[in-house]
């Protein structure tokens, strides 16, 4: 947050856009970041490079022979607990959702993500460090029109535990996401809901800084699965069973629901083309988000036959 203020004072941030541009966008230069992944704790260096028109987001594993590429689409989602993993051409990239949210939230269509490890760096658990680095480098407009998928009829997907996600048509040009977080009355994470319009400025102000979190009860389970052994309560917001938070402070009282929206944006970005819809999600996780991304992908023709922006 402080970093953002400094950048604003130095005049390095682009003026936030109220609505996504009608033309496709990419990065104005190279963005470099590095750090340990959230689940495996393995260090990786990431370089975000400008992408050519209509190419989408492509991950490239530079540490593997042949530098295999994995296109960021829902067809390449691999089964994994509590995170989004992409796999293709003999390569895997784990925990892509926060970086995908940063790119989608800032309305960047085309980008090559070079990474020399198996997992995207966790940074501070949010996507703000990605966003700030991208905005400092700048965003370039390209010539090709952005191909929007306008949702024309409602679609819903539901799970066995009351989780549900639906998309409905919108008559305005900007999507909105409403998330209803509800882990039950006994959970230390309070029940709450939040709604945001998917404009770059609202994304930066309300969502980008929301960090991932975990409930005290879940920590041992994850560690037994071999995940997150490197993490401390400074690296991830831990909700204790009594509702207190260890060695950390929330950035907003409702930071968890904002992070669930961040995850939702990152997962739905895998549908392959920007879409215009009202999204209402209740208790969803990555799995159900991917189901909806798949439905939207089928409707959009993965950005190849979708409707052009008005
Ligand atoms: Zn997340």
Tab-separated table of C-alpha atoms and ligand atoms in Angstrom:
chain	number	residue	atom	x	y	z
A	1	UNK	CA	0.000	0.000	0.000
A	2	UNK	CA	2.841	2.346	0.969
A	3	UNK	CA	4.651	1.432	-2.228
A	4	UNK	CA	1.562	2.403	-4.235
A	5	UNK	CA	1.499	5.845	-2.596
A	6	UNK	CA	5.181	6.384	-3.390
A	7	UNK	CA	4.600	5.432	-7.014
A	8	UNK	CA	1.641	7.829	-7.210
A	9	UNK	CA	3.763	10.653	-5.795
A	10	UNK	CA	6.469	9.937	-8.337
A	11	UNK	CA	3.878	9.984	-11.101
A	12	UNK	CA	4.814	6.473	-12.259
A	13	UNK	CA	1.359	4.926	-12.037
A	14	UNK	CA	-0.846	5.097	-15.074
A	15	UNK	CA	-4.153	6.822	-14.421
A	16	UNK	CA	-6.541	4.014	-13.525
A	17	UNK	CA	-9.077	3.248	-16.156
A	18	UNK	CA	-12.767	3.270	-15.323
A	19	UNK	CA	-13.546	0.613	-17.907
A	20	UNK	CA	-11.396	-1.803	-19.891
A	21	UNK	CA	-10.199	-0.502	-23.250
A	22	UNK	CA	-11.852	-1.698	-26.446
A	23	UNK	CA	-8.448	-2.707	-27.817
A	24	UNK	CA	-6.188	-5.429	-26.458
A	25	UNK	CA	-3.413	-4.498	-24.032
A	26	UNK	CA	-0.009	-5.875	-23.081
A	27	UNK	CA	2.964	-4.774	-20.995
A	28	UNK	CA	5.091	-1.802	-22.064
A	29	UNK	CA	8.261	-3.585	-20.916
A	30	UNK	CA	9.639	-6.444	-18.862
A	31	UNK	CA	8.495	-6.961	-15.268
A	32	UNK	CA	10.771	-8.996	-12.961
A	33	UNK	CA	9.737	-10.534	-9.654
A	34	UNK	CA	10.993	-13.392	-7.545
A	35	UNK	CA	10.180	-15.273	-4.382
A	36	UNK	CA	9.060	-18.539	-2.841
A	37	UNK	CA	5.837	-20.272	-3.854
A	38	UNK	CA	2.987	-20.475	-1.350
A	39	UNK	CA	2.592	-24.260	-1.275
A	40	UNK	CA	6.024	-25.711	-2.038
A	41	UNK	CA	8.252	-22.867	-0.838
A	42	UNK	CA	10.536	-23.227	-3.851
A	43	UNK	CA	12.139	-20.001	-5.063
A	44	UNK	CA	11.385	-18.899	-8.614
A	45	UNK	CA	12.216	-15.914	-10.791
A	46	UNK	CA	9.402	-14.560	-12.940
A	47	UNK	CA	9.690	-12.308	-15.954
A	48	UNK	CA	6.511	-10.886	-17.452
A	49	UNK	CA	7.104	-10.055	-21.116
A	50	UNK	CA	4.891	-8.265	-23.646
A	51	UNK	CA	2.724	-10.744	-25.579
A	52	UNK	CA	1.646	-10.531	-29.204
A	53	UNK	CA	-1.952	-9.754	-30.136
A	54	UNK	CA	-4.474	-12.561	-29.649
A	55	UNK	CA	-1.886	-14.737	-27.882
A	56	UNK	CA	-3.392	-14.580	-24.376
A	57	UNK	CA	-1.341	-15.420	-21.294
A	58	UNK	CA	1.378	-18.008	-21.882
A	59	UNK	CA	3.554	-19.510	-19.127
A	60	UNK	CA	7.027	-20.634	-20.215
A	61	UNK	CA	9.132	-22.897	-17.968
A	62	UNK	CA	12.637	-21.617	-18.700
A	63	UNK	CA	14.259	-24.144	-16.338
A	64	UNK	CA	13.031	-27.152	-18.321
A	65	UNK	CA	14.491	-28.594	-21.481
A	66	UNK	CA	12.916	-27.056	-24.569
A	67	UNK	CA	11.378	-24.234	-22.499
A	68	UNK	CA	7.875	-25.731	-22.732
A	69	UNK	CA	4.888	-23.419	-22.803
A	70	UNK	CA	1.549	-23.718	-21.060
A	71	UNK	CA	-1.327	-21.596	-22.299
A	72	UNK	CA	-3.419	-20.170	-19.478
A	73	UNK	CA	-6.763	-21.717	-20.349
A	74	UNK	CA	-9.186	-23.823	-18.387
A	75	UNK	CA	-8.455	-26.790	-20.680
A	76	UNK	CA	-4.965	-26.893	-19.146
A	77	UNK	CA	-6.121	-26.899	-15.516
A	78	UNK	CA	-4.676	-29.877	-13.616
A	79	UNK	CA	-6.301	-31.340	-10.537
A	80	UNK	CA	-4.857	-29.846	-7.332
A	81	UNK	CA	-6.140	-28.963	-3.878
A	82	UNK	CA	-6.652	-25.337	-2.844
A	83	UNK	CA	-4.826	-23.756	-5.763
A	84	UNK	CA	-4.887	-23.485	-9.542
A	85	UNK	CA	-2.327	-25.541	-11.440
A	86	UNK	CA	-1.806	-25.475	-15.196
A	87	UNK	CA	-0.145	-28.301	-17.107
A	88	UNK	CA	0.643	-28.942	-20.778
A	89	UNK	CA	3.540	-30.045	-22.979
A	90	UNK	CA	5.190	-31.898	-20.103
A	91	UNK	CA	5.328	-28.773	-17.918
A	92	UNK	CA	3.407	-27.613	-14.871
A	93	UNK	CA	3.005	-24.202	-13.294
A	94	UNK	CA	1.406	-24.081	-9.867
A	95	UNK	CA	-0.563	-21.449	-7.982
A	96	UNK	CA	-1.143	-19.202	-10.968
A	97	UNK	CA	-4.398	-17.651	-9.723
A	98	UNK	CA	-3.057	-14.483	-8.062
A	99	UNK	CA	-0.890	-13.537	-11.043
A	100	UNK	CA	-3.810	-14.314	-13.373
A	101	UNK	CA	-6.013	-12.038	-11.250
A	102	UNK	CA	-3.453	-9.221	-11.512
A	103	UNK	CA	-3.368	-9.498	-15.315
A	104	UNK	CA	-7.152	-9.786	-15.627
A	105	UNK	CA	-7.831	-7.044	-13.071
A	106	UNK	CA	-5.577	-4.630	-14.962
A	107	UNK	CA	-7.181	-5.733	-18.263
A	108	UNK	CA	-3.972	-7.098	-19.786
A	109	UNK	CA	-4.841	-9.498	-22.581
A	110	UNK	CA	-1.466	-10.728	-23.796
A	111	UNK	CA	1.575	-11.626	-21.721
A	112	UNK	CA	4.355	-14.217	-21.674
A	113	UNK	CA	5.229	-15.346	-18.156
A	114	UNK	CA	8.721	-16.812	-18.025
A	115	UNK	CA	9.320	-18.745	-14.830
A	116	UNK	CA	12.313	-20.858	-13.767
A	117	UNK	CA	10.548	-22.948	-11.130
A	118	UNK	CA	7.390	-24.941	-10.517
A	119	UNK	CA	5.321	-22.353	-8.648
A	120	UNK	CA	4.512	-18.652	-9.016
A	121	UNK	CA	6.020	-16.633	-6.117
A	122	UNK	CA	3.525	-15.963	-3.333
A	123	UNK	CA	4.828	-12.417	-2.716
A	124	UNK	CA	2.720	-11.050	0.169
A	125	UNK	CA	-0.183	-13.449	-0.448
A	126	UNK	CA	-2.094	-10.907	-2.531
A	127	UNK	CA	-1.571	-9.749	-6.111
A	128	UNK	CA	-0.657	-6.168	-5.212
A	129	UNK	CA	3.121	-6.648	-5.758
A	130	UNK	CA	2.399	-7.977	-9.285
A	131	UNK	CA	0.039	-5.065	-10.002
A	132	UNK	CA	2.416	-2.399	-8.711
A	133	UNK	CA	5.305	-3.796	-10.739
A	134	UNK	CA	3.125	-3.933	-13.863
A	135	UNK	CA	1.862	-0.385	-13.393
A	136	UNK	CA	5.384	0.904	-12.799
A	137	UNK	CA	6.495	-0.646	-16.107
A	138	UNK	CA	3.357	0.487	-17.911
A	139	UNK	CA	0.634	-0.979	-20.103
A	140	UNK	CA	0.583	-0.652	-23.896
A	141	UNK	CA	-2.485	-0.615	-26.092
A	142	UNK	CA	-2.310	-2.904	-29.115
A	143	UNK	CA	-4.110	-2.633	-32.447
A	144	UNK	CA	-6.394	-5.657	-32.285
A	145	UNK	CA	-9.840	-5.240	-30.789
A	146	UNK	CA	-10.512	-6.981	-27.507
A	147	UNK	CA	-12.895	-9.877	-28.091
A	148	UNK	CA	-15.465	-9.822	-25.357
A	149	UNK	CA	-17.803	-12.650	-24.565
A	150	UNK	CA	-21.163	-11.183	-23.632
A	151	UNK	CA	-23.117	-13.658	-21.542
A	152	UNK	CA	-26.579	-13.883	-23.113
A	153	UNK	CA	-28.274	-16.269	-20.703
A	154	UNK	CA	-27.792	-17.304	-17.109
A	155	UNK	CA	-25.586	-20.289	-16.250
A	156	UNK	CA	-24.916	-21.793	-12.850
A	157	UNK	CA	-22.745	-24.486	-11.306
A	158	UNK	CA	-23.172	-25.894	-7.812
A	159	UNK	CA	-21.431	-28.266	-5.427
A	160	UNK	CA	-22.648	-30.609	-2.697
A	161	UNK	CA	-21.820	-28.267	0.192
A	162	UNK	CA	-24.042	-25.353	-0.804
A	163	UNK	CA	-21.363	-23.731	-2.929
A	164	UNK	CA	-22.676	-22.153	-6.100
A	165	UNK	CA	-21.555	-19.786	-8.844
A	166	UNK	CA	-23.729	-18.203	-11.501
A	167	UNK	CA	-23.282	-15.752	-14.343
A	168	UNK	CA	-26.130	-13.630	-15.655
A	169	UNK	CA	-26.285	-11.154	-18.556
A	170	UNK	CA	-25.493	-7.499	-17.949
A	171	UNK	CA	-26.555	-4.501	-20.022
A	172	UNK	CA	-23.637	-2.352	-18.900
A	173	UNK	CA	-20.103	-2.838	-20.333
A	174	UNK	CA	-18.386	-3.729	-17.047
A	175	UNK	CA	-18.638	-7.049	-15.215
A	176	UNK	CA	-19.377	-7.283	-11.533
A	177	UNK	CA	-18.617	-9.992	-8.998
A	178	UNK	CA	-20.528	-10.553	-5.782
A	179	UNK	CA	-19.013	-13.100	-3.389
A	180	UNK	CA	-20.765	-14.513	-0.343
A	181	UNK	CA	-18.276	-16.026	2.101
A	182	UNK	CA	-19.799	-18.424	4.612
A	183	UNK	CA	-17.740	-21.040	6.472
A	184	UNK	CA	-20.558	-21.435	9.010
A	185	UNK	CA	-21.254	-19.725	12.318
A	186	UNK	CA	-18.525	-21.696	14.154
A	187	UNK	CA	-15.779	-20.528	11.814
A	188	UNK	CA	-13.355	-17.842	13.046
A	189	UNK	CA	-13.735	-16.219	9.612
A	190	UNK	CA	-16.920	-14.150	9.819
A	191	UNK	CA	-19.735	-14.570	7.288
A	192	UNK	CA	-19.715	-11.631	4.863
A	193	UNK	CA	-20.278	-10.635	1.268
A	194	UNK	CA	-18.730	-8.064	-1.048
A	195	UNK	CA	-19.440	-6.798	-4.550
A	196	UNK	CA	-17.012	-5.159	-6.941
A	197	UNK	CA	-17.124	-3.848	-10.503
A	198	UNK	CA	-14.329	-5.205	-12.663
A	199	UNK	CA	-12.672	-1.936	-13.619
A	200	UNK	CA	-8.902	-1.597	-13.199
A	201	UNK	CA	-9.255	1.235	-10.697
A	202	UNK	CA	-11.788	-0.578	-8.519
A	203	UNK	CA	-9.715	-3.755	-8.717
A	204	UNK	CA	-6.618	-1.883	-7.503
A	205	UNK	CA	-8.418	-0.081	-4.720
A	206	UNK	CA	-10.653	-2.845	-3.375
A	207	UNK	CA	-9.234	-6.258	-4.326
A	208	UNK	CA	-5.560	-6.353	-5.366
A	209	UNK	CA	-4.179	-6.033	-1.831
A	210	UNK	CA	-6.370	-8.733	-0.261
A	211	UNK	CA	-4.151	-11.568	1.001
A	212	UNK	CA	-4.728	-15.269	1.211
A	213	UNK	CA	-5.658	-16.675	4.611
A	214	UNK	CA	-6.021	-19.935	6.479
A	215	UNK	CA	-7.921	-21.194	9.506
A	216	UNK	CA	-5.895	-22.585	12.422
A	217	UNK	CA	-7.554	-25.999	12.054
A	218	UNK	CA	-6.372	-26.350	8.466
A	219	UNK	CA	-2.661	-25.770	9.073
A	220	UNK	CA	-1.803	-29.234	10.364
A	221	UNK	CA	-3.734	-30.898	7.553
A	222	UNK	CA	-1.873	-28.906	4.907
A	223	UNK	CA	1.501	-29.601	6.534
A	224	UNK	CA	0.733	-33.318	6.590
A	225	UNK	CA	0.088	-33.026	2.853
A	226	UNK	CA	3.583	-31.526	2.587
A	227	UNK	CA	2.470	-27.970	1.882
A	228	UNK	CA	3.365	-24.631	3.431
A	229	UNK	CA	6.044	-25.875	5.825
A	230	UNK	CA	8.112	-22.753	5.134
A	231	UNK	CA	5.291	-20.334	6.015
A	232	UNK	CA	5.005	-18.280	9.187
A	233	UNK	CA	2.053	-16.256	10.428
A	234	UNK	CA	3.730	-13.196	8.857
A	235	UNK	CA	3.525	-14.846	5.431
A	236	UNK	CA	-0.126	-15.867	5.594
A	237	UNK	CA	-3.047	-14.532	7.608
A	238	UNK	CA	-3.948	-17.179	10.201
A	239	UNK	CA	-7.400	-17.062	11.788
A	240	UNK	CA	-7.168	-18.756	15.193
A	241	UNK	CA	-10.165	-20.719	16.420
A	242	UNK	CA	-11.080	-17.885	18.817
A	243	UNK	CA	-11.253	-15.391	15.930
A	244	UNK	CA	-7.950	-13.671	16.731
A	245	UNK	CA	-5.159	-13.320	14.182
A	246	UNK	CA	-1.584	-14.260	15.027
A	247	UNK	CA	1.223	-11.750	14.460
A	248	UNK	CA	-0.560	-9.965	11.637
A	249	UNK	CA	-3.255	-7.355	10.935
A	250	UNK	CA	-6.052	-7.375	8.402
A	251	UNK	CA	-5.841	-4.747	5.663
A	252	UNK	CA	-9.653	-4.541	5.635
A	253	UNK	CA	-12.086	-6.025	8.192
A	254	UNK	CA	-13.518	-8.104	5.332
A	255	UNK	CA	-10.169	-8.952	3.694
A	256	UNK	CA	-11.015	-12.692	3.344
A	257	UNK	CA	-14.054	-12.132	1.124
A	258	UNK	CA	-12.067	-9.691	-0.992
A	259	UNK	CA	-9.390	-12.372	-1.437
A	260	UNK	CA	-12.052	-14.888	-2.476
A	261	UNK	CA	-13.059	-12.403	-5.202
A	262	UNK	CA	-9.394	-12.109	-6.222
A	263	UNK	CA	-9.208	-15.906	-6.553
A	264	UNK	CA	-12.464	-15.939	-8.496
A	265	UNK	CA	-11.179	-13.300	-10.946
A	266	UNK	CA	-7.937	-15.235	-11.466
A	267	UNK	CA	-9.757	-18.514	-12.060
A	268	UNK	CA	-12.418	-17.072	-14.363
A	269	UNK	CA	-9.651	-15.404	-16.399
A	270	UNK	CA	-8.843	-18.923	-17.611
A	271	UNK	CA	-11.989	-18.862	-19.779
A	272	UNK	CA	-9.729	-17.381	-22.468
A	273	UNK	CA	-11.500	-14.120	-23.279
A	274	UNK	CA	-12.756	-11.214	-21.207
A	275	UNK	CA	-16.439	-11.624	-20.515
A	276	UNK	CA	-19.225	-9.244	-19.580
A	277	UNK	CA	-21.531	-10.666	-16.932
A	278	UNK	CA	-22.763	-10.387	-13.411
A	279	UNK	CA	-21.085	-13.101	-11.346
A	280	UNK	CA	-22.599	-14.242	-8.058
A	281	UNK	CA	-20.475	-16.734	-6.146
A	282	UNK	CA	-21.315	-18.326	-2.823
A	283	UNK	CA	-18.704	-20.355	-0.928
A	284	UNK	CA	-16.931	-21.344	-4.118
A	285	UNK	CA	-13.342	-22.505	-4.311
A	286	UNK	CA	-11.038	-23.061	-7.245
A	287	UNK	CA	-12.753	-26.258	-8.445
A	288	UNK	CA	-16.169	-24.686	-8.984
A	289	UNK	CA	-14.615	-21.503	-10.355
A	290	UNK	CA	-12.912	-23.690	-12.988
A	291	UNK	CA	-16.243	-25.302	-13.871
A	292	UNK	CA	-17.699	-21.858	-14.545
A	293	UNK	CA	-14.588	-20.810	-16.496
A	294	UNK	CA	-15.141	-23.886	-18.641
A	295	UNK	CA	-18.794	-22.985	-19.261
A	296	UNK	CA	-17.883	-19.405	-20.190
A	297	UNK	CA	-15.042	-20.693	-22.380
A	298	UNK	CA	-17.483	-22.818	-24.348
A	299	UNK	CA	-19.815	-19.839	-24.789
A	300	UNK	CA	-16.999	-17.550	-25.885
A	301	UNK	CA	-15.313	-19.910	-28.318
A	302	UNK	CA	-12.117	-19.204	-26.321
A	303	UNK	CA	-11.885	-15.687	-27.700
A	304	UNK	CA	-11.750	-16.799	-31.314
A	305	UNK	CA	-15.382	-16.348	-32.291
A	306	UNK	CA	-16.534	-14.146	-29.420
A	307	UNK	CA	-18.274	-10.831	-29.997
A	308	UNK	CA	-16.108	-7.810	-30.436
A	309	UNK	CA	-16.249	-5.015	-27.928
A	310	UNK	CA	-18.796	-2.370	-28.780
B	1	LIG	ZN1	-5.831	-17.065	-3.309
